[in-house]
mmCIF file of C-alpha atoms in Angstrom:
data_model
loop_
_atom_site.group_PDB
_atom_site.id
_atom_site.type_symbol
_atom_site.label_atom_id
_atom_site.label_comp_id
_atom_site.label_asym_id
_atom_site.label_seq_id
_atom_site.Cartn_x
_atom_site.Cartn_y
_atom_site.Cartn_z
ATOM 1 C CA GLN A 1 -0.805 -106.387 -27.155
ATOM 2 C CA VAL A 2 -3.097 -105.162 -24.514
ATOM 3 C CA GLN A 3 -1.728 -101.759 -22.912
ATOM 4 C CA LEU A 4 -3.092 -99.092 -20.999
ATOM 5 C CA GLN A 5 -1.245 -95.182 -20.884
ATOM 6 C CA GLN A 6 -2.454 -92.765 -18.539
ATOM 7 C CA SER A 7 -2.299 -88.957 -19.400
ATOM 8 C CA GLY A 8 -2.459 -85.640 -16.513
ATOM 9 C CA PRO A 9 -1.102 -83.477 -15.302
ATOM 10 C CA GLY A 10 2.244 -83.920 -12.025
ATOM 11 C CA LEU A 11 0.994 -81.174 -9.953
ATOM 12 C CA VAL A 12 -2.353 -79.908 -8.873
ATOM 13 C CA LYS A 13 -3.100 -77.200 -6.382
ATOM 14 C CA PRO A 14 -4.618 -77.972 -3.595
ATOM 15 C CA SER A 15 -8.428 -76.898 -3.267
ATOM 16 C CA GLN A 16 -8.808 -77.827 -7.190
ATOM 17 C CA THR A 17 -9.658 -80.849 -9.473
ATOM 18 C CA LEU A 18 -7.162 -83.896 -10.043
ATOM 19 C CA SER A 19 -7.832 -85.108 -12.965
ATOM 20 C CA LEU A 20 -6.087 -88.086 -15.081
ATOM 21 C CA THR A 21 -7.050 -90.242 -18.538
ATOM 22 C CA CYS A 22 -6.362 -93.801 -19.026
ATOM 23 C CA ALA A 23 -6.594 -94.414 -22.581
ATOM 24 C CA ILE A 24 -7.203 -98.390 -23.094
ATOM 25 C CA SER A 25 -5.528 -100.282 -26.460
ATOM 26 C CA GLY A 26 -5.994 -104.159 -27.527
ATOM 27 C CA ASP A 27 -9.737 -104.052 -25.167
ATOM 28 C CA SER A 28 -12.685 -102.245 -24.748
ATOM 29 C CA VAL A 29 -13.595 -100.134 -21.955
ATOM 30 C CA SER A 30 -17.171 -101.454 -22.517
ATOM 31 C CA SER A 31 -16.444 -104.622 -21.985
ATOM 32 C CA ASN A 32 -18.180 -107.579 -20.815
ATOM 33 C CA SER A 33 -15.288 -108.917 -18.821
ATOM 34 C CA ALA A 34 -13.070 -106.775 -17.468
ATOM 35 C CA ALA A 35 -13.957 -103.821 -14.598
ATOM 36 C CA TRP A 36 -11.235 -100.834 -14.542
ATOM 37 C CA HIS A 37 -10.177 -99.433 -11.462
ATOM 38 C CA TRP A 38 -7.598 -96.226 -10.598
ATOM 39 C CA ILE A 39 -5.246 -97.165 -7.470
ATOM 40 C CA ARG A 40 -2.720 -95.218 -5.516
ATOM 41 C CA GLN A 41 0.337 -95.661 -4.125
ATOM 42 C CA SER A 42 2.484 -93.585 -1.610
ATOM 43 C CA PRO A 43 5.175 -94.165 0.627
ATOM 44 C CA SER A 44 2.741 -92.560 4.057
ATOM 45 C CA ARG A 45 -0.142 -95.169 2.818
ATOM 46 C CA GLY A 46 0.850 -97.498 0.627
ATOM 47 C CA PHE A 47 -1.840 -98.300 -2.701
ATOM 48 C CA GLU A 48 -5.168 -97.643 -1.538
ATOM 49 C CA TRP A 49 -7.734 -98.915 -4.233
ATOM 50 C CA LEU A 50 -10.053 -95.733 -5.678
ATOM 51 C CA GLY A 51 -12.629 -96.496 -7.811
ATOM 52 C CA ARG A 52 -13.956 -99.269 -10.339
ATOM 53 C CA THR A 53 -16.038 -99.261 -13.451
ATOM 54 C CA TYR A 54 -17.412 -101.477 -15.234
ATOM 55 C CA TYR A 55 -20.170 -102.250 -18.136
ATOM 56 C CA ARG A 56 -22.832 -105.442 -17.757
ATOM 57 C CA SER A 57 -25.178 -104.008 -19.770
ATOM 58 C CA LYS A 58 -25.354 -100.861 -18.233
ATOM 59 C CA TRP A 59 -22.636 -98.747 -16.505
ATOM 60 C CA TYR A 60 -21.630 -99.467 -12.612
ATOM 61 C CA TYR A 61 -19.164 -97.584 -10.472
ATOM 62 C CA ASN A 62 -17.882 -98.524 -7.371
ATOM 63 C CA TYR A 63 -15.736 -95.894 -4.911
ATOM 64 C CA ALA A 64 -13.091 -96.053 -2.133
ATOM 65 C CA GLY A 65 -15.420 -94.552 1.256
ATOM 66 C CA SER A 66 -12.295 -92.476 1.749
ATOM 67 C CA VAL A 67 -12.365 -90.675 -1.226
ATOM 68 C CA ASN A 68 -16.154 -91.455 -2.624
ATOM 69 C CA ILE A 69 -17.952 -88.111 -1.895
ATOM 70 C CA ARG A 70 -14.458 -86.277 -3.698
ATOM 71 C CA ILE A 71 -13.618 -89.333 -6.752
ATOM 72 C CA THR A 72 -16.459 -89.883 -10.524
ATOM 73 C CA ILE A 73 -14.699 -92.362 -12.882
ATOM 74 C CA SER A 74 -16.094 -91.593 -16.227
ATOM 75 C CA PRO A 75 -15.823 -93.846 -19.408
ATOM 76 C CA ASP A 76 -15.402 -92.849 -22.687
ATOM 77 C CA THR A 77 -16.977 -95.178 -25.336
ATOM 78 C CA SER A 78 -15.990 -92.828 -28.494
ATOM 79 C CA LYS A 79 -12.346 -93.027 -27.582
ATOM 80 C CA ASN A 80 -12.232 -95.893 -25.014
ATOM 81 C CA GLN A 81 -10.127 -94.568 -22.372
ATOM 82 C CA PHE A 82 -11.861 -93.960 -18.626
ATOM 83 C CA SER A 83 -10.873 -91.415 -16.664
ATOM 84 C CA LEU A 84 -10.417 -90.498 -12.574
ATOM 85 C CA GLN A 85 -11.812 -86.423 -11.490
ATOM 86 C CA LEU A 86 -10.748 -86.105 -7.569
ATOM 87 C CA ASN A 87 -11.805 -82.853 -6.104
ATOM 88 C CA SER A 88 -10.818 -80.887 -3.103
ATOM 89 C CA VAL A 89 -7.393 -82.375 -3.339
ATOM 90 C CA THR A 90 -5.259 -81.347 -0.806
ATOM 91 C CA PRO A 91 -1.351 -82.797 0.554
ATOM 92 C CA GLU A 92 -2.277 -85.955 1.329
ATOM 93 C CA ASP A 93 -3.337 -86.071 -2.086
ATOM 94 C CA THR A 94 -0.001 -86.594 -3.413
ATOM 95 C CA ALA A 95 0.934 -90.070 -4.629
ATOM 96 C CA VAL A 96 1.709 -92.717 -7.596
ATOM 97 C CA TYR A 97 -1.769 -92.761 -9.675
ATOM 98 C CA TYR A 98 -2.548 -96.032 -11.656
ATOM 99 C CA CYS A 99 -5.084 -97.048 -13.426
ATOM 100 C CA ALA A 100 -5.678 -100.840 -13.820
ATOM 101 C CA ARG A 101 -7.824 -103.423 -14.891
ATOM 102 C CA VAL A 102 -9.031 -106.318 -13.625
ATOM 103 C CA GLY A 103 -9.797 -109.459 -16.156
ATOM 104 C CA VAL A 104 -9.169 -113.037 -15.910
ATOM 105 C CA GLY A 105 -7.221 -112.679 -12.827
ATOM 106 C CA PRO A 106 -7.611 -108.991 -10.050
ATOM 107 C CA PHE A 107 -5.163 -106.382 -11.468
ATOM 108 C CA ASP A 108 -3.847 -108.242 -14.637
ATOM 109 C CA LEU A 109 -2.694 -105.481 -16.008
ATOM 110 C CA TRP A 110 -1.204 -101.929 -15.046
ATOM 111 C CA GLY A 111 -1.095 -98.585 -16.493
ATOM 112 C CA GLN A 112 2.712 -96.720 -16.209
ATOM 113 C CA GLY A 113 2.025 -94.458 -12.807
ATOM 114 C CA ILE A 114 1.467 -90.600 -12.953
ATOM 115 C CA VAL A 115 3.681 -89.319 -9.868
ATOM 116 C CA VAL A 116 1.246 -86.363 -8.906
ATOM 117 C CA THR A 117 1.807 -83.495 -6.481
ATOM 118 C CA VAL A 118 -0.327 -81.490 -4.730
ATOM 119 C CA SER A 119 1.730 -78.571 -3.577
ATOM 120 C CA SER A 120 0.975 -73.832 -4.061
ATOM 121 C CA GLU B 1 -11.739 -105.073 6.940
ATOM 122 C CA ILE B 2 -9.010 -107.487 6.224
ATOM 123 C CA VAL B 3 -5.504 -106.153 7.404
ATOM 124 C CA LEU B 4 -2.657 -108.047 5.925
ATOM 125 C CA THR B 5 0.907 -108.356 6.813
ATOM 126 C CA GLN B 6 3.800 -109.228 5.583
ATOM 127 C CA SER B 7 6.835 -110.684 6.698
ATOM 128 C CA PRO B 8 10.337 -110.082 6.640
ATOM 129 C CA GLY B 9 9.858 -106.126 5.645
ATOM 130 C CA THR B 10 12.855 -107.002 3.964
ATOM 131 C CA LEU B 11 14.584 -110.091 2.818
ATOM 132 C CA SER B 12 18.414 -110.366 1.781
ATOM 133 C CA LEU B 13 19.191 -113.364 -0.729
ATOM 134 C CA SER B 14 22.146 -114.161 -2.932
ATOM 135 C CA PRO B 15 21.363 -115.310 -7.050
ATOM 136 C CA GLY B 16 20.834 -119.139 -6.627
ATOM 137 C CA GLU B 17 19.400 -118.931 -2.725
ATOM 138 C CA ARG B 18 15.327 -120.411 -2.313
ATOM 139 C CA ALA B 19 12.991 -117.038 -1.201
ATOM 140 C CA THR B 20 9.827 -117.024 0.978
ATOM 141 C CA LEU B 21 8.108 -114.424 1.437
ATOM 142 C CA SER B 22 4.750 -114.035 3.505
ATOM 143 C CA CYS B 23 1.531 -113.175 4.205
ATOM 144 C CA ARG B 24 -1.030 -113.274 6.968
ATOM 145 C CA ALA B 25 -4.829 -112.119 6.567
ATOM 146 C CA SER B 26 -5.516 -110.611 9.948
ATOM 147 C CA GLN B 27 -9.154 -113.531 9.862
ATOM 148 C CA SER B 28 -9.706 -115.918 7.550
ATOM 149 C CA VAL B 29 -10.300 -115.598 3.759
ATOM 150 C CA SER B 30 -10.674 -117.431 0.738
ATOM 151 C CA SER B 31 -7.532 -118.782 -1.048
ATOM 152 C CA ASN B 32 -9.329 -118.229 -4.042
ATOM 153 C CA TYR B 33 -8.859 -114.632 -3.998
ATOM 154 C CA PHE B 34 -5.366 -113.572 -2.790
ATOM 155 C CA ALA B 35 -2.591 -112.886 -5.114
ATOM 156 C CA TRP B 36 1.053 -111.709 -5.007
ATOM 157 C CA TYR B 37 2.148 -108.583 -7.709
ATOM 158 C CA GLN B 38 6.053 -107.417 -8.222
ATOM 159 C CA GLN B 39 7.061 -104.485 -8.238
ATOM 160 C CA LYS B 40 10.310 -102.334 -9.979
ATOM 161 C CA PRO B 41 11.332 -99.668 -8.960
ATOM 162 C CA GLY B 42 9.670 -96.707 -10.836
ATOM 163 C CA GLN B 43 7.616 -99.299 -12.870
ATOM 164 C CA ALA B 44 3.795 -100.556 -12.162
ATOM 165 C CA PRO B 45 3.650 -103.198 -9.984
ATOM 166 C CA ARG B 46 2.991 -106.813 -11.783
ATOM 167 C CA LEU B 47 0.223 -109.637 -11.117
ATOM 168 C CA LEU B 48 2.837 -113.008 -10.707
ATOM 169 C CA ILE B 49 -0.343 -114.885 -8.513
ATOM 170 C CA TYR B 50 -3.859 -115.060 -8.239
ATOM 171 C CA GLY B 51 -6.467 -117.924 -6.658
ATOM 172 C CA ALA B 52 -3.319 -117.717 -4.345
ATOM 173 C CA SER B 53 -0.907 -120.586 -7.194
ATOM 174 C CA VAL B 54 -2.126 -119.620 -10.189
ATOM 175 C CA ARG B 55 1.162 -118.147 -12.111
ATOM 176 C CA ALA B 56 -0.703 -115.499 -14.464
ATOM 177 C CA THR B 57 0.508 -115.450 -18.329
ATOM 178 C CA GLY B 58 4.151 -114.926 -18.952
ATOM 179 C CA ILE B 59 5.223 -116.043 -15.524
ATOM 180 C CA PRO B 60 8.184 -118.204 -14.731
ATOM 181 C CA ASP B 61 7.750 -121.643 -12.919
ATOM 182 C CA ARG B 62 10.377 -120.315 -10.586
ATOM 183 C CA PHE B 63 7.293 -118.801 -8.523
ATOM 184 C CA SER B 64 4.694 -120.154 -6.912
ATOM 185 C CA GLY B 65 2.207 -119.250 -4.626
ATOM 186 C CA SER B 66 0.163 -121.076 -1.739
ATOM 187 C CA GLY B 67 -1.725 -121.329 1.452
ATOM 188 C CA SER B 68 -4.758 -121.003 2.430
ATOM 189 C CA GLY B 69 -7.091 -118.974 6.083
ATOM 190 C CA THR B 70 -4.877 -117.304 7.181
ATOM 191 C CA ASP B 71 -1.700 -117.444 5.951
ATOM 192 C CA PHE B 72 -0.158 -117.065 2.548
ATOM 193 C CA THR B 73 4.206 -117.964 0.755
ATOM 194 C CA LEU B 74 4.632 -117.217 -2.616
ATOM 195 C CA THR B 75 7.993 -118.351 -3.319
ATOM 196 C CA ILE B 76 10.427 -118.178 -5.624
ATOM 197 C CA SER B 77 12.792 -121.286 -6.217
ATOM 198 C CA ARG B 78 16.432 -119.966 -8.038
ATOM 199 C CA LEU B 79 16.421 -116.029 -7.323
ATOM 200 C CA GLU B 80 17.478 -114.761 -10.327
ATOM 201 C CA PRO B 81 19.081 -111.185 -10.419
ATOM 202 C CA GLU B 82 16.108 -110.278 -12.158
ATOM 203 C CA ASP B 83 13.788 -110.637 -9.331
ATOM 204 C CA PHE B 84 15.281 -108.882 -6.841
ATOM 205 C CA ALA B 85 12.065 -106.419 -6.697
ATOM 206 C CA VAL B 86 9.455 -104.994 -3.963
ATOM 207 C CA TYR B 87 6.666 -108.582 -3.516
ATOM 208 C CA TYR B 88 3.254 -107.202 -2.350
ATOM 209 C CA CYS B 89 0.589 -109.867 -2.336
ATOM 210 C CA GLN B 90 -3.453 -108.765 -2.196
ATOM 211 C CA TYR B 91 -6.760 -110.247 -1.304
ATOM 212 C CA TYR B 92 -9.669 -109.486 -3.810
ATOM 213 C CA GLY B 93 -12.238 -110.969 -1.896
ATOM 214 C CA ASN B 94 -14.213 -107.841 -0.604
ATOM 215 C CA SER B 95 -14.498 -106.868 -4.437
ATOM 216 C CA PRO B 96 -14.583 -103.949 -4.789
ATOM 217 C CA GLU B 97 -12.943 -103.087 -1.561
ATOM 218 C CA TYR B 98 -8.947 -104.320 -1.940
ATOM 219 C CA ALA B 99 -6.295 -105.395 0.207
ATOM 220 C CA PHE B 100 -3.056 -104.574 -0.322
ATOM 221 C CA GLY B 101 0.155 -105.715 1.996
ATOM 222 C CA GLN B 102 3.440 -103.402 3.123
ATOM 223 C CA GLY B 103 5.380 -105.030 0.972
ATOM 224 C CA THR B 104 8.220 -107.239 1.207
ATOM 225 C CA LYS B 105 11.858 -106.308 0.049
ATOM 226 C CA LEU B 106 13.835 -108.646 -1.838
ATOM 227 C CA GLU B 107 17.286 -107.770 -2.165
ATOM 228 C CA ILE B 108 21.077 -108.998 -3.047
ATOM 229 C CA LYS B 109 23.071 -110.549 -0.187
#
């Protein structure tokens, strides 16, 4: 059974770095037919796509313009997982963060979600 | 930028009734890249429909999608108690930017 398991802190201080990990089971982060995404959801902004990574003979990365200068998504093939780092967070980055796979269809597999609060 | 507007915001129906949810795109889009998701409280979204009308794996046939151009519809033919949730439309044709609607809450009348 394919699953995505998220981990990371639920509370981050303003100006610090938000770091989350998404562990993959039943698929491979290096799959040539999947892409691995981070999405967040908040009451004020709804769903916001943050970025993705995928492997097609080499690694590719795409980031949303709204977070482009603050975000890094990194695959870890040794642990079959990928991570999100979001720098210089503010209270506006408070949201539920999801990892997700685009495979056969769009976002056909999601992690369980992590509530991240940015507060001192 | 494509904006998706869902209507109604809230739909109140009874089990056994038919539900019709709408999503309008700000410009004409390809139906090949149109999807619907279901989200229950405290859970991640679940993919229901992609390509405007293709049911995802394991989705019951009471769920159906249709539409083209700017207007898309999700129909639930006979509501089951577990269908009461929030439904989101999505356009993924401008990959990698993915647009989501604001959601329609389907509640028990």
